[in-house]
Amino acid sequence: MTEMTSRSPSTAMGDHYSVQYDRLDDEPLSVAVADAVATFSNEDVTELEPLHYSINADALERLFEPRANGLRSSGSVTFEYSDCLVTVTADGEIRVESPER
C-alpha cells in the first residue's frame, strides 16, 4: 500500500520554504499552512499559535476550495503568521518566509 501525501516535494532555501498543496486532497489548507510554517521555523506544529489568530481559517479554505466551475486559476493571499510571512497562491503553492523588517 502506498501512502499518498497532499503535498509534493518542497523547496527550502535559507530565506524561504515552499511546498505545493493539492487542492483536491482531503487535508485542510489551514493544516498544510501550519505544517509549512512549523517546518520553516523548525518547530513542532503544536508549538505554533493557532492560525485563526492571524487569519480567518474558514475564509482561507473557501478562497481556494474547488468551485462548481473548477479550481480558481489565479490569485493569492499573503498574511503574517507566527513571525513568518505566508503566501498561498491559487496554483497551490504555500510559501513561507521571514518578514522583512
PDB file of N, CA and C in Angstrom:
ATOM      1  N   MET A   1       0.844  -1.174   0.000  1.00  0.00           N
ATOM      2  CA  MET A   1       0.000   0.000   0.000  1.00  0.00           C
ATOM      3  C   MET A   1       0.888   1.235   0.000  1.00  0.00           C
ATOM      4  N   THR A   2       0.553   2.196  -0.815  1.00  0.00           N
ATOM      5  CA  THR A   2       1.328   3.417  -0.934  1.00  0.00           C
ATOM      6  C   THR A   2       0.610   4.547  -0.220  1.00  0.00           C
ATOM      7  N   GLU A   3       1.341   5.251   0.602  1.00  0.00           N
ATOM      8  CA  GLU A   3       0.761   6.394   1.303  1.00  0.00           C
ATOM      9  C   GLU A   3       0.789   7.597   0.375  1.00  0.00           C
ATOM     10  N   MET A   4      -0.339   8.268   0.265  1.00  0.00           N
ATOM     11  CA  MET A   4      -0.437   9.450  -0.577  1.00  0.00           C
ATOM     12  C   MET A   4      -0.292  10.687   0.297  1.00  0.00           C
ATOM     13  N   THR A   5       0.368  11.672  -0.206  1.00  0.00           N
ATOM     14  CA  THR A   5       0.520  12.925   0.523  1.00  0.00           C
ATOM     15  C   THR A   5      -0.158  14.043  -0.243  1.00  0.00           C
ATOM     16  N   SER A   6      -0.604  15.054   0.481  1.00  0.00           N
ATOM     17  CA  SER A   6      -1.282  16.167  -0.169  1.00  0.00           C
ATOM     18  C   SER A   6      -0.288  17.201  -0.684  1.00  0.00           C
ATOM     19  N   ARG A   7       0.973  17.000  -0.416  1.00  0.00           N
ATOM     20  CA  ARG A   7       1.965  17.969  -0.834  1.00  0.00           C
ATOM     21  C   ARG A   7       3.045  17.275  -1.648  1.00  0.00           C
ATOM     22  N   SER A   8       3.523  17.964  -2.644  1.00  0.00           N
ATOM     23  CA  SER A   8       4.634  17.458  -3.425  1.00  0.00           C
ATOM     24  C   SER A   8       5.929  17.856  -2.727  1.00  0.00           C
ATOM     25  N   PRO A   9       7.056  17.395  -3.232  1.00  0.00           N
ATOM     26  CA  PRO A   9       8.320  17.776  -2.591  1.00  0.00           C
ATOM     27  C   PRO A   9       8.437  19.284  -2.428  1.00  0.00           C
ATOM     28  N   SER A  10       9.061  19.666  -1.354  1.00  0.00           N
ATOM     29  CA  SER A  10       9.196  21.077  -1.027  1.00  0.00           C
ATOM     30  C   SER A  10      10.568  21.587  -1.420  1.00  0.00           C
ATOM     31  N   THR A  11      10.671  22.901  -1.426  1.00  0.00           N
ATOM     32  CA  THR A  11      11.968  23.526  -1.634  1.00  0.00           C
ATOM     33  C   THR A  11      12.264  24.378  -0.426  1.00  0.00           C
ATOM     34  N   ALA A  12      13.477  24.284   0.038  1.00  0.00           N
ATOM     35  CA  ALA A  12      13.882  25.071   1.197  1.00  0.00           C
ATOM     36  C   ALA A  12      15.144  25.838   0.843  1.00  0.00           C
ATOM     37  N   MET A  13      15.068  27.118   0.979  1.00  0.00           N
ATOM     38  CA  MET A  13      16.224  27.975   0.820  1.00  0.00           C
ATOM     39  C   MET A  13      16.414  28.624   2.179  1.00  0.00           C
ATOM     40  N   GLY A  14      17.528  29.256   2.414  1.00  0.00           N
ATOM     41  CA  GLY A  14      17.783  29.861   3.705  1.00  0.00           C
ATOM     42  C   GLY A  14      16.747  30.887   4.128  1.00  0.00           C
ATOM     43  N   ASP A  15      16.199  31.612   3.152  1.00  0.00           N
ATOM     44  CA  ASP A  15      15.282  32.691   3.483  1.00  0.00           C
ATOM     45  C   ASP A  15      13.809  32.354   3.271  1.00  0.00           C
ATOM     46  N   HIS A  16      13.508  31.187   2.691  1.00  0.00           N
ATOM     47  CA  HIS A  16      12.115  30.816   2.499  1.00  0.00           C
ATOM     48  C   HIS A  16      11.948  29.297   2.386  1.00  0.00           C
ATOM     49  N   TYR A  17      10.702  28.880   2.486  1.00  0.00           N
ATOM     50  CA  TYR A  17      10.323  27.478   2.342  1.00  0.00           C
ATOM     51  C   TYR A  17       9.079  27.454   1.479  1.00  0.00           C
ATOM     52  N   SER A  18       9.019  26.554   0.521  1.00  0.00           N
ATOM     53  CA  SER A  18       7.885  26.481  -0.378  1.00  0.00           C
ATOM     54  C   SER A  18       7.434  25.030  -0.535  1.00  0.00           C
ATOM     55  N   VAL A  19       6.132  24.827  -0.536  1.00  0.00           N
ATOM     56  CA  VAL A  19       5.582  23.490  -0.712  1.00  0.00           C
ATOM     57  C   VAL A  19       4.346  23.606  -1.588  1.00  0.00           C
ATOM     58  N   GLN A  20       4.091  22.575  -2.380  1.00  0.00           N
ATOM     59  CA  GLN A  20       2.925  22.554  -3.254  1.00  0.00           C
ATOM     60  C   GLN A  20       1.799  21.800  -2.563  1.00  0.00           C
ATOM     61  N   TYR A  21       0.645  22.417  -2.466  1.00  0.00           N
ATOM     62  CA  TYR A  21      -0.531  21.848  -1.815  1.00  0.00           C
ATOM     63  C   TYR A  21      -1.511  21.349  -2.869  1.00  0.00           C
ATOM     64  N   ASP A  22      -2.020  20.123  -2.692  1.00  0.00           N
ATOM     65  CA  ASP A  22      -3.007  19.554  -3.607  1.00  0.00           C
ATOM     66  C   ASP A  22      -4.392  20.002  -3.156  1.00  0.00           C
ATOM     67  N   ARG A  23      -4.989  20.906  -3.903  1.00  0.00           N
ATOM     68  CA  ARG A  23      -6.276  21.480  -3.513  1.00  0.00           C
ATOM     69  C   ARG A  23      -7.425  20.483  -3.597  1.00  0.00           C
ATOM     70  N   LEU A  24      -7.216  19.341  -4.217  1.00  0.00           N
ATOM     71  CA  LEU A  24      -8.275  18.328  -4.323  1.00  0.00           C
ATOM     72  C   LEU A  24      -8.167  17.276  -3.228  1.00  0.00           C
ATOM     73  N   ASP A  25      -7.167  17.375  -2.376  1.00  0.00           N
ATOM     74  CA  ASP A  25      -6.969  16.414  -1.295  1.00  0.00           C
ATOM     75  C   ASP A  25      -7.893  16.744  -0.121  1.00  0.00           C
ATOM     76  N   ASP A  26      -8.038  15.796   0.791  1.00  0.00           N
ATOM     77  CA  ASP A  26      -8.908  15.987   1.944  1.00  0.00           C
ATOM     78  C   ASP A  26      -8.272  16.804   3.070  1.00  0.00           C
ATOM     79  N   GLU A  27      -6.955  16.951   3.065  1.00  0.00           N
ATOM     80  CA  GLU A  27      -6.305  17.714   4.133  1.00  0.00           C
ATOM     81  C   GLU A  27      -6.662  19.192   4.011  1.00  0.00           C
ATOM     82  N   PRO A  28      -7.128  19.803   5.095  1.00  0.00           N
ATOM     83  CA  PRO A  28      -7.457  21.230   5.041  1.00  0.00           C
ATOM     84  C   PRO A  28      -6.233  22.088   4.723  1.00  0.00           C
ATOM     85  N   LEU A  29      -6.452  23.130   3.968  1.00  0.00           N
ATOM     86  CA  LEU A  29      -5.388  24.070   3.630  1.00  0.00           C
ATOM     87  C   LEU A  29      -4.769  24.663   4.888  1.00  0.00           C
ATOM     88  N   SER A  30      -5.586  24.930   5.888  1.00  0.00           N
ATOM     89  CA  SER A  30      -5.072  25.517   7.132  1.00  0.00           C
ATOM     90  C   SER A  30      -4.056  24.595   7.807  1.00  0.00           C
ATOM     91  N   VAL A  31      -4.259  23.295   7.724  1.00  0.00           N
ATOM     92  CA  VAL A  31      -3.307  22.331   8.290  1.00  0.00           C
ATOM     93  C   VAL A  31      -2.006  22.359   7.497  1.00  0.00           C
ATOM     94  N   ALA A  32      -2.121  22.428   6.183  1.00  0.00           N
ATOM     95  CA  ALA A  32      -0.924  22.492   5.342  1.00  0.00           C
ATOM     96  C   ALA A  32      -0.132  23.765   5.606  1.00  0.00           C
ATOM     97  N   VAL A  33      -0.822  24.880   5.826  1.00  0.00           N
ATOM     98  CA  VAL A  33      -0.148  26.144   6.142  1.00  0.00           C
ATOM     99  C   VAL A  33       0.599  26.023   7.466  1.00  0.00           C
ATOM    100  N   ALA A  34      -0.066  25.501   8.492  1.00  0.00           N
ATOM    101  CA  ALA A  34       0.581  25.340   9.798  1.00  0.00           C
ATOM    102  C   ALA A  34       1.787  24.409   9.694  1.00  0.00           C
ATOM    103  N   ASP A  35       1.664  23.323   8.953  1.00  0.00           N
ATOM    104  CA  ASP A  35       2.793  22.405   8.765  1.00  0.00           C
ATOM    105  C   ASP A  35       3.967  23.092   8.072  1.00  0.00           C
ATOM    106  N   ALA A  36       3.675  23.896   7.062  1.00  0.00           N
ATOM    107  CA  ALA A  36       4.734  24.593   6.327  1.00  0.00           C
ATOM    108  C   ALA A  36       5.454  25.601   7.230  1.00  0.00           C
ATOM    109  N   VAL A  37       4.697  26.333   8.030  1.00  0.00           N
ATOM    110  CA  VAL A  37       5.307  27.307   8.943  1.00  0.00           C
ATOM    111  C   VAL A  37       6.138  26.589  10.002  1.00  0.00           C
ATOM    112  N   ALA A  38       5.634  25.486  10.522  1.00  0.00           N
ATOM    113  CA  ALA A  38       6.383  24.715  11.519  1.00  0.00           C
ATOM    114  C   ALA A  38       7.690  24.196  10.929  1.00  0.00           C
ATOM    115  N   THR A  39       7.646  23.711   9.700  1.00  0.00           N
ATOM    116  CA  THR A  39       8.856  23.216   9.043  1.00  0.00           C
ATOM    117  C   THR A  39       9.858  24.348   8.848  1.00  0.00           C
ATOM    118  N   PHE A  40       9.402  25.495   8.336  1.00  0.00           N
ATOM    119  CA  PHE A  40      10.285  26.642   8.114  1.00  0.00           C
ATOM    120  C   PHE A  40      10.891  27.125   9.426  1.00  0.00           C
ATOM    121  N   SER A  41      10.090  27.138  10.473  1.00  0.00           N
ATOM    122  CA  SER A  41      10.528  27.650  11.776  1.00  0.00           C
ATOM    123  C   SER A  41      11.273  26.614  12.604  1.00  0.00           C
ATOM    124  N   ASN A  42      11.318  25.383  12.089  1.00  0.00           N
ATOM    125  CA  ASN A  42      11.947  24.276  12.804  1.00  0.00           C
ATOM    126  C   ASN A  42      11.326  24.095  14.191  1.00  0.00           C
ATOM    127  N   GLU A  43       9.995  24.104  14.226  1.00  0.00           N
ATOM    128  CA  GLU A  43       9.239  23.930  15.458  1.00  0.00           C
ATOM    129  C   GLU A  43       8.198  22.841  15.250  1.00  0.00           C
ATOM    130  N   ASP A  44       7.714  22.297  16.345  1.00  0.00           N
ATOM    131  CA  ASP A  44       6.592  21.375  16.272  1.00  0.00           C
ATOM    132  C   ASP A  44       5.336  22.190  16.012  1.00  0.00           C
ATOM    133  N   VAL A  45       4.462  21.684  15.180  1.00  0.00           N
ATOM    134  CA  VAL A  45       3.253  22.422  14.823  1.00  0.00           C
ATOM    135  C   VAL A  45       2.406  22.756  16.056  1.00  0.00           C
ATOM    136  N   THR A  46       2.496  21.938  17.090  1.00  0.00           N
ATOM    137  CA  THR A  46       1.717  22.192  18.308  1.00  0.00           C
ATOM    138  C   THR A  46       2.264  23.377  19.106  1.00  0.00           C
ATOM    139  N   GLU A  47       3.478  23.819  18.790  1.00  0.00           N
ATOM    140  CA  GLU A  47       4.078  24.962  19.480  1.00  0.00           C
ATOM    141  C   GLU A  47       3.687  26.294  18.849  1.00  0.00           C
ATOM    142  N   LEU A  48       3.084  26.262  17.667  1.00  0.00           N
ATOM    143  CA  LEU A  48       2.681  27.494  16.990  1.00  0.00           C
ATOM    144  C   LEU A  48       1.402  28.055  17.595  1.00  0.00           C
ATOM    145  N   GLU A  49       1.224  29.348  17.476  1.00  0.00           N
ATOM    146  CA  GLU A  49      -0.042  29.949  17.881  1.00  0.00           C
ATOM    147  C   GLU A  49      -1.132  29.453  16.928  1.00  0.00           C
ATOM    148  N   PRO A  50      -2.376  29.428  17.364  1.00  0.00           N
ATOM    149  CA  PRO A  50      -3.449  28.986  16.466  1.00  0.00           C
ATOM    150  C   PRO A  50      -3.522  29.882  15.223  1.00  0.00           C
ATOM    151  N   LEU A  51      -3.737  29.265  14.070  1.00  0.00           N
ATOM    152  CA  LEU A  51      -3.786  30.001  12.814  1.00  0.00           C
ATOM    153  C   LEU A  51      -4.858  31.081  12.836  1.00  0.00           C
ATOM    154  N   HIS A  52      -5.977  30.814  13.484  1.00  0.00           N
ATOM    155  CA  HIS A  52      -7.076  31.789  13.470  1.00  0.00           C
ATOM    156  C   HIS A  52      -6.734  33.087  14.212  1.00  0.00           C
ATOM    157  N   TYR A  53      -5.612  33.139  14.917  1.00  0.00           N
ATOM    158  CA  TYR A  53      -5.156  34.399  15.499  1.00  0.00           C
ATOM    159  C   TYR A  53      -4.647  35.345  14.412  1.00  0.00           C
ATOM    160  N   SER A  54      -4.272  34.787  13.260  1.00  0.00           N
ATOM    161  CA  SER A  54      -3.686  35.575  12.182  1.00  0.00           C
ATOM    162  C   SER A  54      -4.617  35.796  10.999  1.00  0.00           C
ATOM    163  N   ILE A  55      -5.466  34.810  10.720  1.00  0.00           N
ATOM    164  CA  ILE A  55      -6.344  34.881   9.551  1.00  0.00           C
ATOM    165  C   ILE A  55      -7.563  34.011   9.813  1.00  0.00           C
ATOM    166  N   ASN A  56      -8.670  34.354   9.210  1.00  0.00           N
ATOM    167  CA  ASN A  56      -9.872  33.534   9.313  1.00  0.00           C
ATOM    168  C   ASN A  56      -9.624  32.270   8.496  1.00  0.00           C
ATOM    169  N   ALA A  57      -9.379  31.160   9.183  1.00  0.00           N
ATOM    170  CA  ALA A  57      -9.018  29.905   8.511  1.00  0.00           C
ATOM    171  C   ALA A  57     -10.143  29.400   7.617  1.00  0.00           C
ATOM    172  N   ASP A  58     -11.392  29.581   8.029  1.00  0.00           N
ATOM    173  CA  ASP A  58     -12.521  29.152   7.190  1.00  0.00           C
ATOM    174  C   ASP A  58     -12.556  29.938   5.883  1.00  0.00           C
ATOM    175  N   ALA A  59     -12.314  31.237   5.961  1.00  0.00           N
ATOM    176  CA  ALA A  59     -12.292  32.065   4.752  1.00  0.00           C
ATOM    177  C   ALA A  59     -11.129  31.656   3.846  1.00  0.00           C
ATOM    178  N   LEU A  60      -9.984  31.341   4.430  1.00  0.00           N
ATOM    179  CA  LEU A  60      -8.840  30.877   3.650  1.00  0.00           C
ATOM    180  C   LEU A  60      -9.192  29.594   2.909  1.00  0.00           C
ATOM    181  N   GLU A  61      -9.836  28.659   3.594  1.00  0.00           N
ATOM    182  CA  GLU A  61     -10.262  27.399   2.967  1.00  0.00           C
ATOM    183  C   GLU A  61     -11.208  27.678   1.796  1.00  0.00           C
ATOM    184  N   ARG A  62     -12.205  28.534   2.021  1.00  0.00           N
ATOM    185  CA  ARG A  62     -13.209  28.819   0.987  1.00  0.00           C
ATOM    186  C   ARG A  62     -12.606  29.541  -0.215  1.00  0.00           C
ATOM    187  N   LEU A  63     -11.612  30.364   0.038  1.00  0.00           N
ATOM    188  CA  LEU A  63     -10.995  31.118  -1.042  1.00  0.00           C
ATOM    189  C   LEU A  63     -10.387  30.203  -2.103  1.00  0.00           C
ATOM    190  N   PHE A  64      -9.797  29.092  -1.671  1.00  0.00           N
ATOM    191  CA  PHE A  64      -9.086  28.223  -2.610  1.00  0.00           C
ATOM    192  C   PHE A  64      -9.733  26.857  -2.811  1.00  0.00           C
ATOM    193  N   GLU A  65     -10.932  26.657  -2.296  1.00  0.00           N
ATOM    194  CA  GLU A  65     -11.587  25.356  -2.475  1.00  0.00           C
ATOM    195  C   GLU A  65     -12.101  25.208  -3.908  1.00  0.00           C
ATOM    196  N   PRO A  66     -12.260  23.960  -4.361  1.00  0.00           N
ATOM    197  CA  PRO A  66     -12.825  23.738  -5.702  1.00  0.00           C
ATOM    198  C   PRO A  66     -14.220  24.364  -5.800  1.00  0.00           C
ATOM    199  N   ARG A  67     -14.539  24.882  -6.964  1.00  0.00           N
ATOM    200  CA  ARG A  67     -15.832  25.513  -7.213  1.00  0.00           C
ATOM    201  C   ARG A  67     -16.593  24.687  -8.255  1.00  0.00           C
ATOM    202  N   ALA A  68     -17.845  24.988  -8.429  1.00  0.00           N
ATOM    203  CA  ALA A  68     -18.665  24.260  -9.397  1.00  0.00           C
ATOM    204  C   ALA A  68     -18.074  24.335 -10.809  1.00  0.00           C
ATOM    205  N   ASN A  69     -17.424  25.453 -11.133  1.00  0.00           N
ATOM    206  CA  ASN A  69     -16.842  25.623 -12.463  1.00  0.00           C
ATOM    207  C   ASN A  69     -15.345  25.306 -12.491  1.00  0.00           C
ATOM    208  N   GLY A  70     -14.840  24.622 -11.479  1.00  0.00           N
ATOM    209  CA  GLY A  70     -13.430  24.216 -11.457  1.00  0.00           C
ATOM    210  C   GLY A  70     -12.648  24.922 -10.368  1.00  0.00           C
ATOM    211  N   LEU A  71     -11.343  24.810 -10.453  1.00  0.00           N
ATOM    212  CA  LEU A  71     -10.452  25.431  -9.477  1.00  0.00           C
ATOM    213  C   LEU A  71     -10.171  26.879  -9.857  1.00  0.00           C
ATOM    214  N   ARG A  72      -9.968  27.694  -8.842  1.00  0.00           N
ATOM    215  CA  ARG A  72      -9.569  29.094  -9.084  1.00  0.00           C
ATOM    216  C   ARG A  72      -8.232  29.055  -9.822  1.00  0.00           C
ATOM    217  N   SER A  73      -8.101  29.850 -10.874  1.00  0.00           N
ATOM    218  CA  SER A  73      -6.888  29.789 -11.693  1.00  0.00           C
ATOM    219  C   SER A  73      -5.870  30.869 -11.370  1.00  0.00           C
ATOM    220  N   SER A  74      -6.281  31.874 -10.614  1.00  0.00           N
ATOM    221  CA  SER A  74      -5.326  32.929 -10.296  1.00  0.00           C
ATOM    222  C   SER A  74      -5.662  33.523  -8.938  1.00  0.00           C
ATOM    223  N   GLY A  75      -4.724  34.292  -8.427  1.00  0.00           N
ATOM    224  CA  GLY A  75      -4.916  34.968  -7.155  1.00  0.00           C
ATOM    225  C   GLY A  75      -4.011  34.418  -6.076  1.00  0.00           C
ATOM    226  N   SER A  76      -3.870  35.205  -5.030  1.00  0.00           N
ATOM    227  CA  SER A  76      -3.055  34.796  -3.893  1.00  0.00           C
ATOM    228  C   SER A  76      -3.477  35.599  -2.677  1.00  0.00           C
ATOM    229  N   VAL A  77      -3.071  35.122  -1.523  1.00  0.00           N
ATOM    230  CA  VAL A  77      -3.284  35.844  -0.284  1.00  0.00           C
ATOM    231  C   VAL A  77      -1.997  35.751   0.520  1.00  0.00           C
ATOM    232  N   THR A  78      -1.601  36.858   1.138  1.00  0.00           N
ATOM    233  CA  THR A  78      -0.390  36.914   1.946  1.00  0.00           C
ATOM    234  C   THR A  78      -0.760  37.447   3.326  1.00  0.00           C
ATOM    235  N   PHE A  79      -0.239  36.809   4.351  1.00  0.00           N
ATOM    236  CA  PHE A  79      -0.534  37.214   5.722  1.00  0.00           C
ATOM    237  C   PHE A  79       0.625  36.822   6.630  1.00  0.00           C
ATOM    238  N   GLU A  80       0.692  37.462   7.795  1.00  0.00           N
ATOM    239  CA  GLU A  80       1.700  37.105   8.788  1.00  0.00           C
ATOM    240  C   GLU A  80       1.132  36.065   9.724  1.00  0.00           C
ATOM    241  N   TYR A  81       1.949  35.070  10.024  1.00  0.00           N
ATOM    242  CA  TYR A  81       1.549  34.009  10.945  1.00  0.00           C
ATOM    243  C   TYR A  81       2.784  33.506  11.672  1.00  0.00           C
ATOM    244  N   SER A  82       2.744  33.554  12.970  1.00  0.00           N
ATOM    245  CA  SER A  82       3.805  33.018  13.815  1.00  0.00           C
ATOM    246  C   SER A  82       5.185  33.550  13.409  1.00  0.00           C
ATOM    247  N   ASP A  83       5.275  34.874  13.282  1.00  0.00           N
ATOM    248  CA  ASP A  83       6.519  35.553  12.913  1.00  0.00           C
ATOM    249  C   ASP A  83       7.040  35.176  11.532  1.00  0.00           C
ATOM    250  N   CYS A  84       6.144  34.759  10.656  1.00  0.00           N
ATOM    251  CA  CYS A  84       6.503  34.433   9.279  1.00  0.00           C
ATOM    252  C   CYS A  84       5.536  35.134   8.333  1.00  0.00           C
ATOM    253  N   LEU A  85       5.971  35.335   7.106  1.00  0.00           N
ATOM    254  CA  LEU A  85       5.122  35.854   6.051  1.00  0.00           C
ATOM    255  C   LEU A  85       4.716  34.666   5.190  1.00  0.00           C
ATOM    256  N   VAL A  86       3.413  34.412   5.080  1.00  0.00           N
ATOM    257  CA  VAL A  86       2.892  33.248   4.361  1.00  0.00           C
ATOM    258  C   VAL A  86       2.126  33.733   3.139  1.00  0.00           C
ATOM    259  N   THR A  87       2.420  33.134   1.986  1.00  0.00           N
ATOM    260  CA  THR A  87       1.678  33.414   0.762  1.00  0.00           C
ATOM    261  C   THR A  87       1.115  32.111   0.235  1.00  0.00           C
ATOM    262  N   VAL A  88      -0.187  32.109  -0.013  1.00  0.00           N
ATOM    263  CA  VAL A  88      -0.864  30.959  -0.611  1.00  0.00           C
ATOM    264  C   VAL A  88      -1.362  31.413  -1.974  1.00  0.00           C
ATOM    265  N   THR A  89      -1.048  30.635  -3.015  1.00  0.00           N
ATOM    266  CA  THR A  89      -1.452  31.007  -4.370  1.00  0.00           C
ATOM    267  C   THR A  89      -2.513  30.049  -4.895  1.00  0.00           C
ATOM    268  N   ALA A  90      -3.233  30.500  -5.900  1.00  0.00           N
ATOM    269  CA  ALA A  90      -4.301  29.696  -6.491  1.00  0.00           C
ATOM    270  C   ALA A  90      -3.773  28.413  -7.125  1.00  0.00           C
ATOM    271  N   ASP A  91      -2.514  28.389  -7.515  1.00  0.00           N
ATOM    272  CA  ASP A  91      -1.970  27.164  -8.109  1.00  0.00           C
ATOM    273  C   ASP A  91      -1.507  26.156  -7.056  1.00  0.00           C
ATOM    274  N   GLY A  92      -1.718  26.474  -5.773  1.00  0.00           N
ATOM    275  CA  GLY A  92      -1.442  25.519  -4.705  1.00  0.00           C
ATOM    276  C   GLY A  92      -0.123  25.697  -3.989  1.00  0.00           C
ATOM    277  N   GLU A  93       0.620  26.728  -4.301  1.00  0.00           N
ATOM    278  CA  GLU A  93       1.895  26.936  -3.607  1.00  0.00           C
ATOM    279  C   GLU A  93       1.662  27.593  -2.247  1.00  0.00           C
ATOM    280  N   ILE A  94       2.351  27.083  -1.252  1.00  0.00           N
ATOM    281  CA  ILE A  94       2.415  27.708   0.065  1.00  0.00           C
ATOM    282  C   ILE A  94       3.863  28.120   0.254  1.00  0.00           C
ATOM    283  N   ARG A  95       4.090  29.421   0.365  1.00  0.00           N
ATOM    284  CA  ARG A  95       5.457  29.940   0.531  1.00  0.00           C
ATOM    285  C   ARG A  95       5.550  30.622   1.878  1.00  0.00           C
ATOM    286  N   VAL A  96       6.585  30.260   2.631  1.00  0.00           N
ATOM    287  CA  VAL A  96       6.805  30.819   3.962  1.00  0.00           C
ATOM    288  C   VAL A  96       8.174  31.476   3.972  1.00  0.00           C
ATOM    289  N   GLU A  97       8.223  32.700   4.493  1.00  0.00           N
ATOM    290  CA  GLU A  97       9.493  33.407   4.573  1.00  0.00           C
ATOM    291  C   GLU A  97       9.518  34.315   5.793  1.00  0.00           C
ATOM    292  N   SER A  98      10.697  34.747   6.130  1.00  0.00           N
ATOM    293  CA  SER A  98      10.845  35.698   7.230  1.00  0.00           C
ATOM    294  C   SER A  98      10.342  37.051   6.740  1.00  0.00           C
ATOM    295  N   PRO A  99       9.557  37.739   7.561  1.00  0.00           N
ATOM    296  CA  PRO A  99       9.077  39.057   7.133  1.00  0.00           C
ATOM    297  C   PRO A  99      10.228  40.048   7.081  1.00  0.00           C
ATOM    298  N   GLU A 100      10.166  40.938   6.105  1.00  0.00           N
ATOM    299  CA  GLU A 100      11.189  41.983   6.015  1.00  0.00           C
ATOM    300  C   GLU A 100      10.916  43.002   7.088  1.00  0.00           C
ATOM    301  N   ARG A 101      11.921  43.375   7.760  1.00  0.00           N
ATOM    302  CA  ARG A 101      11.753  44.335   8.867  1.00  0.00           C
ATOM    303  C   ARG A 101      12.483  45.608   8.540  1.00  0.00           C
TER     304      ARG A 101
END
